[in-house]
Coordinates of C-alpha atoms in Angstrom, one line a residue:
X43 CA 17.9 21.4 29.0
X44 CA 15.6 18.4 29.5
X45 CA 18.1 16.3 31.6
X46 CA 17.8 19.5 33.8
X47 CA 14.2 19.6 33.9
X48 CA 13.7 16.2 34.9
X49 CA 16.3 16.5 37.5
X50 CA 14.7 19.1 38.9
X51 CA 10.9 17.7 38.9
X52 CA 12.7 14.8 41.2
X53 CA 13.6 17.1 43.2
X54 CA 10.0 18.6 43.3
X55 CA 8.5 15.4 44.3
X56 CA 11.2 14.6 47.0
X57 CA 10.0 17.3 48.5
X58 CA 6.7 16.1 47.8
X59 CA 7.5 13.0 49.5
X60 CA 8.6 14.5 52.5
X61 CA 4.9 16.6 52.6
X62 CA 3.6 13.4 52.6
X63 CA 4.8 12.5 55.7
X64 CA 2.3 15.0 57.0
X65 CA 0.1 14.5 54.6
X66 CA -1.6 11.6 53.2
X67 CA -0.9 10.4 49.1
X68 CA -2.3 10.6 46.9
X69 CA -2.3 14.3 46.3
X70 CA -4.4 15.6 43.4
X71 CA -3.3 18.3 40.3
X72 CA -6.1 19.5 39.1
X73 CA -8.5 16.7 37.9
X74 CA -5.7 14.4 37.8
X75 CA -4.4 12.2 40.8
X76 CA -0.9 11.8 41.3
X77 CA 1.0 10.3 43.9
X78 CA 4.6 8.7 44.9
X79 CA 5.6 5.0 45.5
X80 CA 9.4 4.5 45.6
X81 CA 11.2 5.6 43.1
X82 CA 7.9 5.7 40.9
X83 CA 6.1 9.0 40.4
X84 CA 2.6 8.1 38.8
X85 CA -0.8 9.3 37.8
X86 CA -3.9 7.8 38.9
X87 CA -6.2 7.7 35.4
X88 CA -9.8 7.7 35.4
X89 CA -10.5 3.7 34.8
X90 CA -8.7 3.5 38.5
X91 CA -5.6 2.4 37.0
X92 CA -2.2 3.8 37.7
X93 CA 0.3 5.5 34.8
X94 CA 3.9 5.8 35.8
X95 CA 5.0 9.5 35.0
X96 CA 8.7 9.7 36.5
X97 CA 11.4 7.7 37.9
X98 CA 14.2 9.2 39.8
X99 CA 16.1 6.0 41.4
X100 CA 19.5 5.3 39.8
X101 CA 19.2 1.6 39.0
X102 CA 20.9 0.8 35.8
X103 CA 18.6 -2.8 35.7
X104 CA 15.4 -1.9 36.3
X105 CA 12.0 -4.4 36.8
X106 CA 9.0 -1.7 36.6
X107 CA 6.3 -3.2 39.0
X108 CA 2.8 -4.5 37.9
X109 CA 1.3 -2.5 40.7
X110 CA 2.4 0.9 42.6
X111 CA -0.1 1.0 45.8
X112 CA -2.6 -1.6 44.9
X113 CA -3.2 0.3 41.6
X114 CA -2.3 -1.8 38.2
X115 CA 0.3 0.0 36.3
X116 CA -1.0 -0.2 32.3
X117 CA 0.9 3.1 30.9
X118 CA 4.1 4.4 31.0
X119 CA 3.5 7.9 30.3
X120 CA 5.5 10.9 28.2
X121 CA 9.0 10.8 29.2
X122 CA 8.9 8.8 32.1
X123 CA 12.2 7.2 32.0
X124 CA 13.8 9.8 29.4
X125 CA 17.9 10.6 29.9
X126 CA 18.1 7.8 32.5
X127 CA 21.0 5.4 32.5
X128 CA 19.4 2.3 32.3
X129 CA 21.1 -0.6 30.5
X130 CA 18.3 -3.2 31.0
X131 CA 14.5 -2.5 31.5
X132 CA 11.7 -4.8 32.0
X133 CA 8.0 -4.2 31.1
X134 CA 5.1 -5.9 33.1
X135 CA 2.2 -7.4 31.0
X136 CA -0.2 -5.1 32.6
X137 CA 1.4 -2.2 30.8
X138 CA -0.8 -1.4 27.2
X139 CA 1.0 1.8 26.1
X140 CA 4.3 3.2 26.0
X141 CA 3.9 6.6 25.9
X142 CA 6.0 9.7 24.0
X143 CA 9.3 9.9 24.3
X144 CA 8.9 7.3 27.2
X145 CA 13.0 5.8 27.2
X146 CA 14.2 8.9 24.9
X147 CA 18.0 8.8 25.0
X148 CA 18.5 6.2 27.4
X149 CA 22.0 6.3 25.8
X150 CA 22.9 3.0 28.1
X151 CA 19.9 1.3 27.4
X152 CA 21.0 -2.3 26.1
X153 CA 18.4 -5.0 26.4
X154 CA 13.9 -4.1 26.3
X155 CA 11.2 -6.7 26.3
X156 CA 7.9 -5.2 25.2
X157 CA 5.1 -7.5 26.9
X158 CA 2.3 -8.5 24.4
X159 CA 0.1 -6.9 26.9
X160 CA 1.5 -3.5 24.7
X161 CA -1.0 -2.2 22.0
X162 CA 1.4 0.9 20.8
X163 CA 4.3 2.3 21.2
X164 CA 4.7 6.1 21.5
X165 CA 6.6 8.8 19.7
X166 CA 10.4 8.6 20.0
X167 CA 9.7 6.4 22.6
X168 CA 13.4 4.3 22.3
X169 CA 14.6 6.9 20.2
X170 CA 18.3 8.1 20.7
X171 CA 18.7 4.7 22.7
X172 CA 21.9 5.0 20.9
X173 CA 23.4 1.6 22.7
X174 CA 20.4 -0.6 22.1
X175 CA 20.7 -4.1 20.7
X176 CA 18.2 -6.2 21.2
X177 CA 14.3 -5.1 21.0
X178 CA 11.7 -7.7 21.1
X179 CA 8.1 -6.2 20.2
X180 CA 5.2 -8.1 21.8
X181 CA 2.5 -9.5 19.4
X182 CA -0.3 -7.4 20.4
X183 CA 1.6 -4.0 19.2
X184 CA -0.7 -2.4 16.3
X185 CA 1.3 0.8 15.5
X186 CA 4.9 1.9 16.1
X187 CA 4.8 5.7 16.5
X188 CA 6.7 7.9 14.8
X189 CA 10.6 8.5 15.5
X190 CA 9.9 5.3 18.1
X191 CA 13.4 3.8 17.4
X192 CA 15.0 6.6 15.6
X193 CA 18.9 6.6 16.0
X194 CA 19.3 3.7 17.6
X195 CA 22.4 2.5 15.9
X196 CA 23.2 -0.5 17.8
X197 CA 19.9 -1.8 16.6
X198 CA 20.8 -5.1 14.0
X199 CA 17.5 -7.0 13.8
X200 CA 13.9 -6.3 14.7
X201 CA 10.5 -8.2 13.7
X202 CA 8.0 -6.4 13.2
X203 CA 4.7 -9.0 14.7
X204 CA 2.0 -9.7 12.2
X205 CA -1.0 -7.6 14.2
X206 CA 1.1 -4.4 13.9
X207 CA -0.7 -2.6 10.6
X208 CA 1.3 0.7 10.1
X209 CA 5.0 1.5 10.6
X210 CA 5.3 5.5 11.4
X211 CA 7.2 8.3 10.1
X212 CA 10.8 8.0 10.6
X213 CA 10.5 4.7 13.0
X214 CA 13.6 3.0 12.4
X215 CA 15.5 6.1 10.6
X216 CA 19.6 6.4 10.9
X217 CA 19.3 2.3 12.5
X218 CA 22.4 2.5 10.9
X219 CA 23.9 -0.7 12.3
X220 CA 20.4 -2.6 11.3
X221 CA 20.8 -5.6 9.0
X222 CA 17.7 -7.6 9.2
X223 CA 14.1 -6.2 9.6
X224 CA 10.8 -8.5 8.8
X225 CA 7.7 -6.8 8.4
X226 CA 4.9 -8.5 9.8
X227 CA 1.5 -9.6 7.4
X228 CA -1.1 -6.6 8.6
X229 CA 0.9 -4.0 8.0
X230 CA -0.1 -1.9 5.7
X231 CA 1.5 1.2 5.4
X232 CA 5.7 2.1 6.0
X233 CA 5.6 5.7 6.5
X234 CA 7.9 8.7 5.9
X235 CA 11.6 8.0 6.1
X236 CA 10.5 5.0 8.0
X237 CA 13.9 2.6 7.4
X238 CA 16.0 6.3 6.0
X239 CA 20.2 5.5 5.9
X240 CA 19.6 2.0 7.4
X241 CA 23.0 2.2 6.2
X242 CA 23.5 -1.6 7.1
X243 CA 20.1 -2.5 5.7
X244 CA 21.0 -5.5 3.0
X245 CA 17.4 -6.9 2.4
X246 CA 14.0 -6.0 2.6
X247 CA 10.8 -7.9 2.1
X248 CA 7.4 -5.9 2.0
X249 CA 4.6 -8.0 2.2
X250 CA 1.2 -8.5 0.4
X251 CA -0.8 -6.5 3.0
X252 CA 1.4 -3.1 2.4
X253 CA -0.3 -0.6 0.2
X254 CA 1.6 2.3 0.3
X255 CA 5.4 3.0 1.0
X256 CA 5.9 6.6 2.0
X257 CA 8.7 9.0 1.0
X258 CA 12.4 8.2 1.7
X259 CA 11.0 4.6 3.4
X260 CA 14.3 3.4 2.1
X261 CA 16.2 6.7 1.1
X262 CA 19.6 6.1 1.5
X263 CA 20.1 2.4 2.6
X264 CA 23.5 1.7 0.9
X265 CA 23.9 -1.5 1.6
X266 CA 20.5 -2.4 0.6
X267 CA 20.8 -5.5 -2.8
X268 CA 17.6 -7.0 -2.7
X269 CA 13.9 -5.9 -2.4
X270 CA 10.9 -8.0 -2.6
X271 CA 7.9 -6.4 -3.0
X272 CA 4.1 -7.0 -2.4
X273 CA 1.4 -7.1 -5.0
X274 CA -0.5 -4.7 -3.0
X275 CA 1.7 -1.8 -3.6
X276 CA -0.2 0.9 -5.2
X277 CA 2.5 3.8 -4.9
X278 CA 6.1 4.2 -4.8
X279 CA 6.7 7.6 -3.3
X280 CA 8.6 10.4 -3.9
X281 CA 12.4 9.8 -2.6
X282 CA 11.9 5.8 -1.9
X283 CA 14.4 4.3 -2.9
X284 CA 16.7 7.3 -3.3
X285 CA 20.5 6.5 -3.4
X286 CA 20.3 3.2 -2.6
X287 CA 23.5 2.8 -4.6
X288 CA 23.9 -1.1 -3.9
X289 CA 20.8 -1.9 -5.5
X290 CA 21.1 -4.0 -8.4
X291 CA 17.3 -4.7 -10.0
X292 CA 13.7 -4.2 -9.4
X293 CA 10.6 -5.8 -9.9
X294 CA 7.5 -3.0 -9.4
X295 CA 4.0 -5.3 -9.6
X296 CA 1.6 -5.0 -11.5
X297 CA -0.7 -3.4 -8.4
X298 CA 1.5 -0.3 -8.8
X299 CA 0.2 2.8 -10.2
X300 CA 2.6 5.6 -9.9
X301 CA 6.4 5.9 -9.6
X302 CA 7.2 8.9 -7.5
X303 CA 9.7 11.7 -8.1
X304 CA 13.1 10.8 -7.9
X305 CA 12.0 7.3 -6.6
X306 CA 15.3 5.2 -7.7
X307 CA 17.5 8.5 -8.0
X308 CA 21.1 7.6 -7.5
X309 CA 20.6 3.7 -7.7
X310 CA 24.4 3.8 -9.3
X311 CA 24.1 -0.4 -9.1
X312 CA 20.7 -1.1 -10.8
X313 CA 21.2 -2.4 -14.0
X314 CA 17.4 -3.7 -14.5
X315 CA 13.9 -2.4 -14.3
X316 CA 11.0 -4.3 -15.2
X317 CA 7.7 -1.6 -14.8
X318 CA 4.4 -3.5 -14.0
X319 CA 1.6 -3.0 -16.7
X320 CA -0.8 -0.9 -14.7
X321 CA 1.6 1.7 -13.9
X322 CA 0.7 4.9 -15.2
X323 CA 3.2 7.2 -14.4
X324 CA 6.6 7.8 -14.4
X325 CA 7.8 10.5 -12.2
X326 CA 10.3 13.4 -13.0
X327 CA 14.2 12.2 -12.0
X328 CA 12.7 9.0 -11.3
X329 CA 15.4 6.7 -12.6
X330 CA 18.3 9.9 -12.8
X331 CA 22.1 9.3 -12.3
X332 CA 21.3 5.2 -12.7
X333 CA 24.3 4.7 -13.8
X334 CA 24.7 0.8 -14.7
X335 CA 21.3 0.8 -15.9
X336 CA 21.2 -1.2 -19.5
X337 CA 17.7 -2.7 -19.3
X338 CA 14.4 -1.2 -19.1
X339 CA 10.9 -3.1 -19.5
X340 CA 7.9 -0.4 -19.6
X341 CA 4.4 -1.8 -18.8
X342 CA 1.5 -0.9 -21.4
X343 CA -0.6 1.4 -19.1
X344 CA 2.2 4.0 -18.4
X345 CA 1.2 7.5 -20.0
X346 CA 3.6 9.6 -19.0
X347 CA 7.3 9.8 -18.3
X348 CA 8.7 13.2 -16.1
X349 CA 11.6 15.0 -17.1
X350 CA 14.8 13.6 -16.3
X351 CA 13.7 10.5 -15.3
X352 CA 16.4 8.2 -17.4
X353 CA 18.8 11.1 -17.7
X354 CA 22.1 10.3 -17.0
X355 CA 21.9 6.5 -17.3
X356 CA 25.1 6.2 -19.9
X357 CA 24.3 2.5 -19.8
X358 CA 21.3 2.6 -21.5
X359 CA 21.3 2.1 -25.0
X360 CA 18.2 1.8 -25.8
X361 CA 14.3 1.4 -24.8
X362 CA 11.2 0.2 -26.1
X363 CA 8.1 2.8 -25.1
X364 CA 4.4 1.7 -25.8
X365 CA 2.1 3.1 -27.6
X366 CA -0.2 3.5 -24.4
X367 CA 2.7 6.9 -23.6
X368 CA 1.2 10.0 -24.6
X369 CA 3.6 12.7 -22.8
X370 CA 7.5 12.0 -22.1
X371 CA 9.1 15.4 -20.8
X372 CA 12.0 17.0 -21.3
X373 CA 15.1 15.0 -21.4
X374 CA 13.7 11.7 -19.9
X375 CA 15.9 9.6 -22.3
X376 CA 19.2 9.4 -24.0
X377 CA 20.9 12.7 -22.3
X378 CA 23.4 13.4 -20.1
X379 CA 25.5 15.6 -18.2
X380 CA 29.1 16.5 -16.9
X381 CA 30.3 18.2 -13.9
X382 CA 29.7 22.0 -15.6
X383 CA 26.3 21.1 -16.3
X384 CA 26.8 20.8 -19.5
X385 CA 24.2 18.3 -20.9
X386 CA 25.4 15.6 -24.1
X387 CA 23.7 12.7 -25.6
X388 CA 24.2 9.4 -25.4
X389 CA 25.6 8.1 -28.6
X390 CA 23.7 6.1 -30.9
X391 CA 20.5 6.0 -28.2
X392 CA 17.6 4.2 -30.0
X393 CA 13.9 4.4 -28.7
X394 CA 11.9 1.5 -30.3
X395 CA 8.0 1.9 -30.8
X396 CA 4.9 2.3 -32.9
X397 CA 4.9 4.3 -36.0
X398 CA 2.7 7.7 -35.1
X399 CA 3.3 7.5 -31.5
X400 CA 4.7 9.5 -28.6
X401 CA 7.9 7.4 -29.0
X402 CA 8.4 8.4 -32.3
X403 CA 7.6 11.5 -32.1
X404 CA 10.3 12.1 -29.2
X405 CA 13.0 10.2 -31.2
X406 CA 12.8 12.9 -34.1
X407 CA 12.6 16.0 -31.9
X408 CA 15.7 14.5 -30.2
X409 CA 17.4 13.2 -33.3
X410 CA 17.6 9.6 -31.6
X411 CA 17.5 6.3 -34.1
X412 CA 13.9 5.2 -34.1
X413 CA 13.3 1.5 -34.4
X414 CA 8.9 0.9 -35.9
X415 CA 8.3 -2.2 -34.2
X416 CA 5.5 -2.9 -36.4
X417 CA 1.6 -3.6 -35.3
X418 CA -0.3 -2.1 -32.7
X419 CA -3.7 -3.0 -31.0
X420 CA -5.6 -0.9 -29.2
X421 CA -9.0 -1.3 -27.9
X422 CA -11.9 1.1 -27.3
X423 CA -12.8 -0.9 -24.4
X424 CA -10.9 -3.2 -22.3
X425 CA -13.6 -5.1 -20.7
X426 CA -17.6 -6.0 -20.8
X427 CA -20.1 -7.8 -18.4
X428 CA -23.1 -9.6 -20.2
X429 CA -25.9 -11.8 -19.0
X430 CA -26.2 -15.2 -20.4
X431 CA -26.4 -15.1 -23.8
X432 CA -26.6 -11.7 -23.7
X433 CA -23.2 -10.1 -26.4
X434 CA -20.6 -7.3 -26.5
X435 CA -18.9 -6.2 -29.4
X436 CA -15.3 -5.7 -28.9
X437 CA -13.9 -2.8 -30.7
X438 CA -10.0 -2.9 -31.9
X439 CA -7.9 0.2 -33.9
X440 CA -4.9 -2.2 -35.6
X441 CA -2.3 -0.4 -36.7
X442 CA 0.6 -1.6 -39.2
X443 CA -1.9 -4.6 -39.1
X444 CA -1.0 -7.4 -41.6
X445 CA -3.3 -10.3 -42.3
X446 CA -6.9 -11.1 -40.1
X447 CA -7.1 -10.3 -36.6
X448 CA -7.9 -13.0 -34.7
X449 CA -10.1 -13.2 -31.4
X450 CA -9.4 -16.2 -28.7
X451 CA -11.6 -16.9 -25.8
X452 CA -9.4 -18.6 -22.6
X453 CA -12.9 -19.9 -22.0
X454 CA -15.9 -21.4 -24.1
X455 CA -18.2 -22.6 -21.3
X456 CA -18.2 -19.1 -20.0
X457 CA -18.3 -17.0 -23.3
X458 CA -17.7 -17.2 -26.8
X459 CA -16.2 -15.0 -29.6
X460 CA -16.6 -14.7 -32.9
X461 CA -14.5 -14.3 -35.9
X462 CA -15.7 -10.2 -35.8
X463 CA -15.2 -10.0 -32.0
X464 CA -18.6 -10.3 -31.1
X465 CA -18.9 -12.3 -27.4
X466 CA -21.6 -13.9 -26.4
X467 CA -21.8 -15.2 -23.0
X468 CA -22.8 -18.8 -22.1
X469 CA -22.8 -19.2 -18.6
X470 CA -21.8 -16.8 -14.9
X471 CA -17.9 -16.5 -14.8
X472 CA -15.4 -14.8 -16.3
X473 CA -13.3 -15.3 -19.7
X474 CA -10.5 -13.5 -21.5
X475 CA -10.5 -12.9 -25.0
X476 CA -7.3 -12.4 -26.4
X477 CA -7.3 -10.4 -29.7
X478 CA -4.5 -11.2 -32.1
X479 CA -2.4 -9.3 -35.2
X480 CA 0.8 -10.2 -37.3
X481 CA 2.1 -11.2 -33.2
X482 CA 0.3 -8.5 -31.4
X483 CA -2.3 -8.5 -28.7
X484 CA -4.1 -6.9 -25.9
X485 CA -6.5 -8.5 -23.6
X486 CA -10.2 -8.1 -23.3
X487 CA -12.1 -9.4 -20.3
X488 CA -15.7 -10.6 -20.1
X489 CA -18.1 -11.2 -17.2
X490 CA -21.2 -13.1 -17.7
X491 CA -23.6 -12.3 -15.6
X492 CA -26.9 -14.6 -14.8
X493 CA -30.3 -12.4 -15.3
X494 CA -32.1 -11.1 -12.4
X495 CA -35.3 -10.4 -11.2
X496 CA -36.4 -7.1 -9.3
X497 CA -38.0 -9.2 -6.8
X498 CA -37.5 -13.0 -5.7
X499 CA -39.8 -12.8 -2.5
X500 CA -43.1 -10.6 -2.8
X501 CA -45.5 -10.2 -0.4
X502 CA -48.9 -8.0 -1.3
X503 CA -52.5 -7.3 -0.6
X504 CA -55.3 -8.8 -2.1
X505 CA -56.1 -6.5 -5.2
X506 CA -53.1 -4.9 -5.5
X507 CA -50.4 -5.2 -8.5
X508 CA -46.7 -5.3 -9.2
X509 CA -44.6 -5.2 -12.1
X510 CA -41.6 -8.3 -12.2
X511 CA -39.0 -7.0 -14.5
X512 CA -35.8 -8.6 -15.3
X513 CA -32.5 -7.3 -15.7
X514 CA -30.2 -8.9 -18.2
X515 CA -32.9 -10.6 -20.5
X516 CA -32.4 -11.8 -23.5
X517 CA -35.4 -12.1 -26.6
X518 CA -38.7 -12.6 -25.1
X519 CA -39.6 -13.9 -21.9
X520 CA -42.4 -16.2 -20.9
X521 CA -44.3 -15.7 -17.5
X522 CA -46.4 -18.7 -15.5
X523 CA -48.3 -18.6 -12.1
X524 CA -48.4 -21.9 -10.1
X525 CA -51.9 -20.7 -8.6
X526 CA -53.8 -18.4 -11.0
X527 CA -56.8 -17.9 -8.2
X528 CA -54.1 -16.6 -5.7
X529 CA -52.1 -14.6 -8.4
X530 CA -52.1 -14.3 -12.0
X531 CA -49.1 -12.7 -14.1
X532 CA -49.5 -11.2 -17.6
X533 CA -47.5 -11.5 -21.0
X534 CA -45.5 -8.5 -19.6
X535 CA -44.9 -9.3 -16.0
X536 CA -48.4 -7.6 -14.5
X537 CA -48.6 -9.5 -11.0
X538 CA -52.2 -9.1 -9.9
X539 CA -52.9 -11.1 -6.1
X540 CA -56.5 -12.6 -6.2
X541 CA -57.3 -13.8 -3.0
X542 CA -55.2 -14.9 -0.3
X543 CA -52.8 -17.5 -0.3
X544 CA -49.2 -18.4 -1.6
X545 CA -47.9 -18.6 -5.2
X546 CA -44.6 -18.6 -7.6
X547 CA -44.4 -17.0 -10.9
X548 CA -41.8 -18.6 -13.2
X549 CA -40.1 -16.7 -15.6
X550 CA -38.4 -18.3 -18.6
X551 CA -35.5 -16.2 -20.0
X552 CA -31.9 -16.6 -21.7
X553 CA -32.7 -20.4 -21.0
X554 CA -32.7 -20.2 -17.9
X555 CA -36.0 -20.3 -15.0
X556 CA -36.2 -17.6 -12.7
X557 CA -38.9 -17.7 -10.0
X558 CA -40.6 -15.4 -7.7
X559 CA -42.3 -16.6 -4.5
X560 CA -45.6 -14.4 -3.8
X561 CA -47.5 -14.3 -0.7
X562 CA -51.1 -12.7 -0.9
X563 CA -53.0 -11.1 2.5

């Protein structure tokens, strides 16, 4: 056993101790420097500063010194204080890094104060500290290792500081007394099973900065009603949110992308779902066993829904799918299934949709009530950039249209639309032109541009030419040198330098004036 091998290191460097009455410390292993001060075994590193690698005193309040032998103490290494039956421990500011494993199963272990001198903390380094209650993680900490706090179950609150920026696999997992937990503004990943059965776990607000939330984060937090998340999110992992059966609606943002497999599986309490509009996929099981669900909004960009994913959520009546879905897998909707497996569905189920879509097509080979809701937009393109009065043709496919389809800019100083869709553009910015049938619409944005010229600053021998093109002009452009004996410029944007000197060609295009400042050697 560990407990054992420790034990019997001590034992090696009490003997070592006694050698060094005859002997002078440090002694060196190798290419590394070790020595003994107290109850403090410790490395010496290579920047002359000391690492403390093993304690073997029996204080259950323990004040780990700055300094052992004149050297600063900034690491606590691997397993340094593992199995030990400390109740209270307290770190100096000189220490940086807490090392693997470094208070692992301190079982007694009550009360810790990480300095802000501390840049990271270790794998499993508190983990198992099955009696710790209070942690307080100094503002300097940029990553929590792996497994760092894993099983601690006295654990109720910890902040997370704003520097740290990821939170590792399994960190906080089976916390299962934990209540409160705020994530600090730089992180931006929650890894693997990171908050897994946080059993206690009520509320959970994931800020802007996070990007990614990593399978299980949150698997399993039954007491978990509320989450708030960021509009930086751009994946919901496999397992996330998995039976978190307390869990009564959810907001994905629009930054989302994918929902993973069984994501939501077993959220028994969720009655709402609203899916943000760039969302493309729905994974398989993702939404499975949701019993309470009744109300389900699905953003415009999702294309595909996985098999399963709604199966089994007798609440739901019915759903509206948009035409943007082109696959939805076996199942996904208005099934269920008893305790032999045998699968039924859910009476009177109605999908509404567009005539000709996926959604229709699904309710007939499923014999489910289908519900046309009538027009559909969809465009070729969903955006343009022009230069000043420079156009783009928008191109729309209206189905079930009735009447004209109307185009809307949300801004006329920056571009303009026609009755056809044609948009010119005024001035730099962008602009939104919202395209309009019998109550239907989609969104076409427009940047505008200013024209350019390959070179604003030219500097070239006497005799020599250049060519000054533009990119982004509109109709004909007219060309001007302010010194024709230093450098003339033709119809088509020949510079030719005549003698030395300084001179700027103005260009006249799309209204506008560009210039180019010459300098002839």
């Amino acid at each position: 056993m560990k407990f054992q091998a420790k034990k019997s290191v001590g034992l090696l460097l009490s003997f070592l101790m006694i050698i060094s009455l005859f002997t002078a410390l440090p002694f060196t292993a190798g290419a590394v420097t070790s020595a003994i001060s107290g109850d403090f075994g410790y490395d010496i590193l290579d920047d002359g500063t000391a690492e403390i690698t093993f304690y073997y005193g029996n204080a259950t309040t323990l004040e780990i010194p700055s300094t052992l032998d004149g050297y600063t103490v900034t690491s606590i290494g691997s397993s340094a204080f593992s199995y030990e039956t400390l109740t209270s421990v307290t770190i100096p500011d000189s220490v940086t890094s807490i090392g693997d494993y470094a208070f692992y199963e301190c079982s007694s272990l009550k009360d810790v104060t990480i300095p802000n001198s501390v840049t990271s903390i270790g794998v499993s380094a508190f983990g198992y500290c099955s009696n710790l209650t209070n942690v307080k993680i100094g503002n300097r900490v940029t990553s929590i290792g792996d497994y760092a706090f894993w099983v601690c179950e006295s654990l109720t609150s910890i902040t997370i500081p704003d520097n740290v920026t990821s939170i590792g696999d399994s960190a906080f997992k089976d916390c299962t007394n934990l209540t409160n937990v705020t994530i600090g503004n730089s992180v931006t990943s929650i890894g693997v099973s990171a908050f897994y059965e946080c059993t206690s776990l009520k509320d959970v607000t994931i800020p802007n900065s996070v990007t990614s939330i990593g399978v299980s984060a949150f698997g399993k937090c039954t007491s978990l009603t509320s989450v708030k998340m960021g509009n930086s999110v751009t994946s919901i992992g496999d397992y996330t949110f998995y039976n978190c059966t307390n869990l009564t609606s959810i907001t994905i943002p629009d930054s989302v992308k994918n929902i993973g497999d069984y994501a939501f599986y077993e959220c028994i309490s969720l009655t709402s779902v609203k899916i943000g509009n760039s969302v493309t996929s729905i994974g398989l099981v993702a939404f499975k066993d949701c019993a309470s669900l009744t109300s389900v909004t699905i953003g415009n960009s999702v294309t595909s829904i996985g098999d399963w994913a709604f199966e089994n959520c007798t609440s739901l009546k019915n759903v509206t799918i948009p035409s943007s879905v082109t696959k939805i897998d076996f199942e996904a909707f208005g099934y269920y299934n008893d305790k032999n497996d045998k699968y039924y569905k859910v009476k009177n189920f109605t999908i509404t949709g567009f005539s000709g879509t996926e959604a229709e097509k699904y309710a007939k080979e499923n014999e489910f009530k289908f519900i046309n809701i009538g027009t559909d937009i969809k465009l070729k393109k969903s955006s343009a950039t022009v230069y000043v009065k420079g156009t783009a043709q928008i191109k729309a496919t209206v189905k079930n249209g009735k009447g004209k389809t109307t185009y809307k800019t949300s801004n006329k100083k920056v571009a303009k639309v026609n009755s056809s869709g044609k948009v010119t553009g005024v001035k730099k910015g962008t602009a939104t032109i919202t395209v309009t049938n019998n109550g239907a619409s989609r969104k076409f944005k427009v940047t505008v541009k200013n024209p350019k010229l390959n070179k604003s600053k030219l500097t070239i021998k006497k005799g020599k030419s250049f060519k000054l093109s533009i990119k982004g002009k509109v109709g004909k452009p007219n060309f001007t040198s302010s010194d024709k004996k230093v450098a003339t410029v033709s119809k088509k944007g020949n510079i030719k330098a005549k003698k030395k000197g300084k001179a700027t060609i103005t260009v006249k295009t799309n209204g506008m004036k560009l210039k180019c400042k010459i300098t002839v050697k």
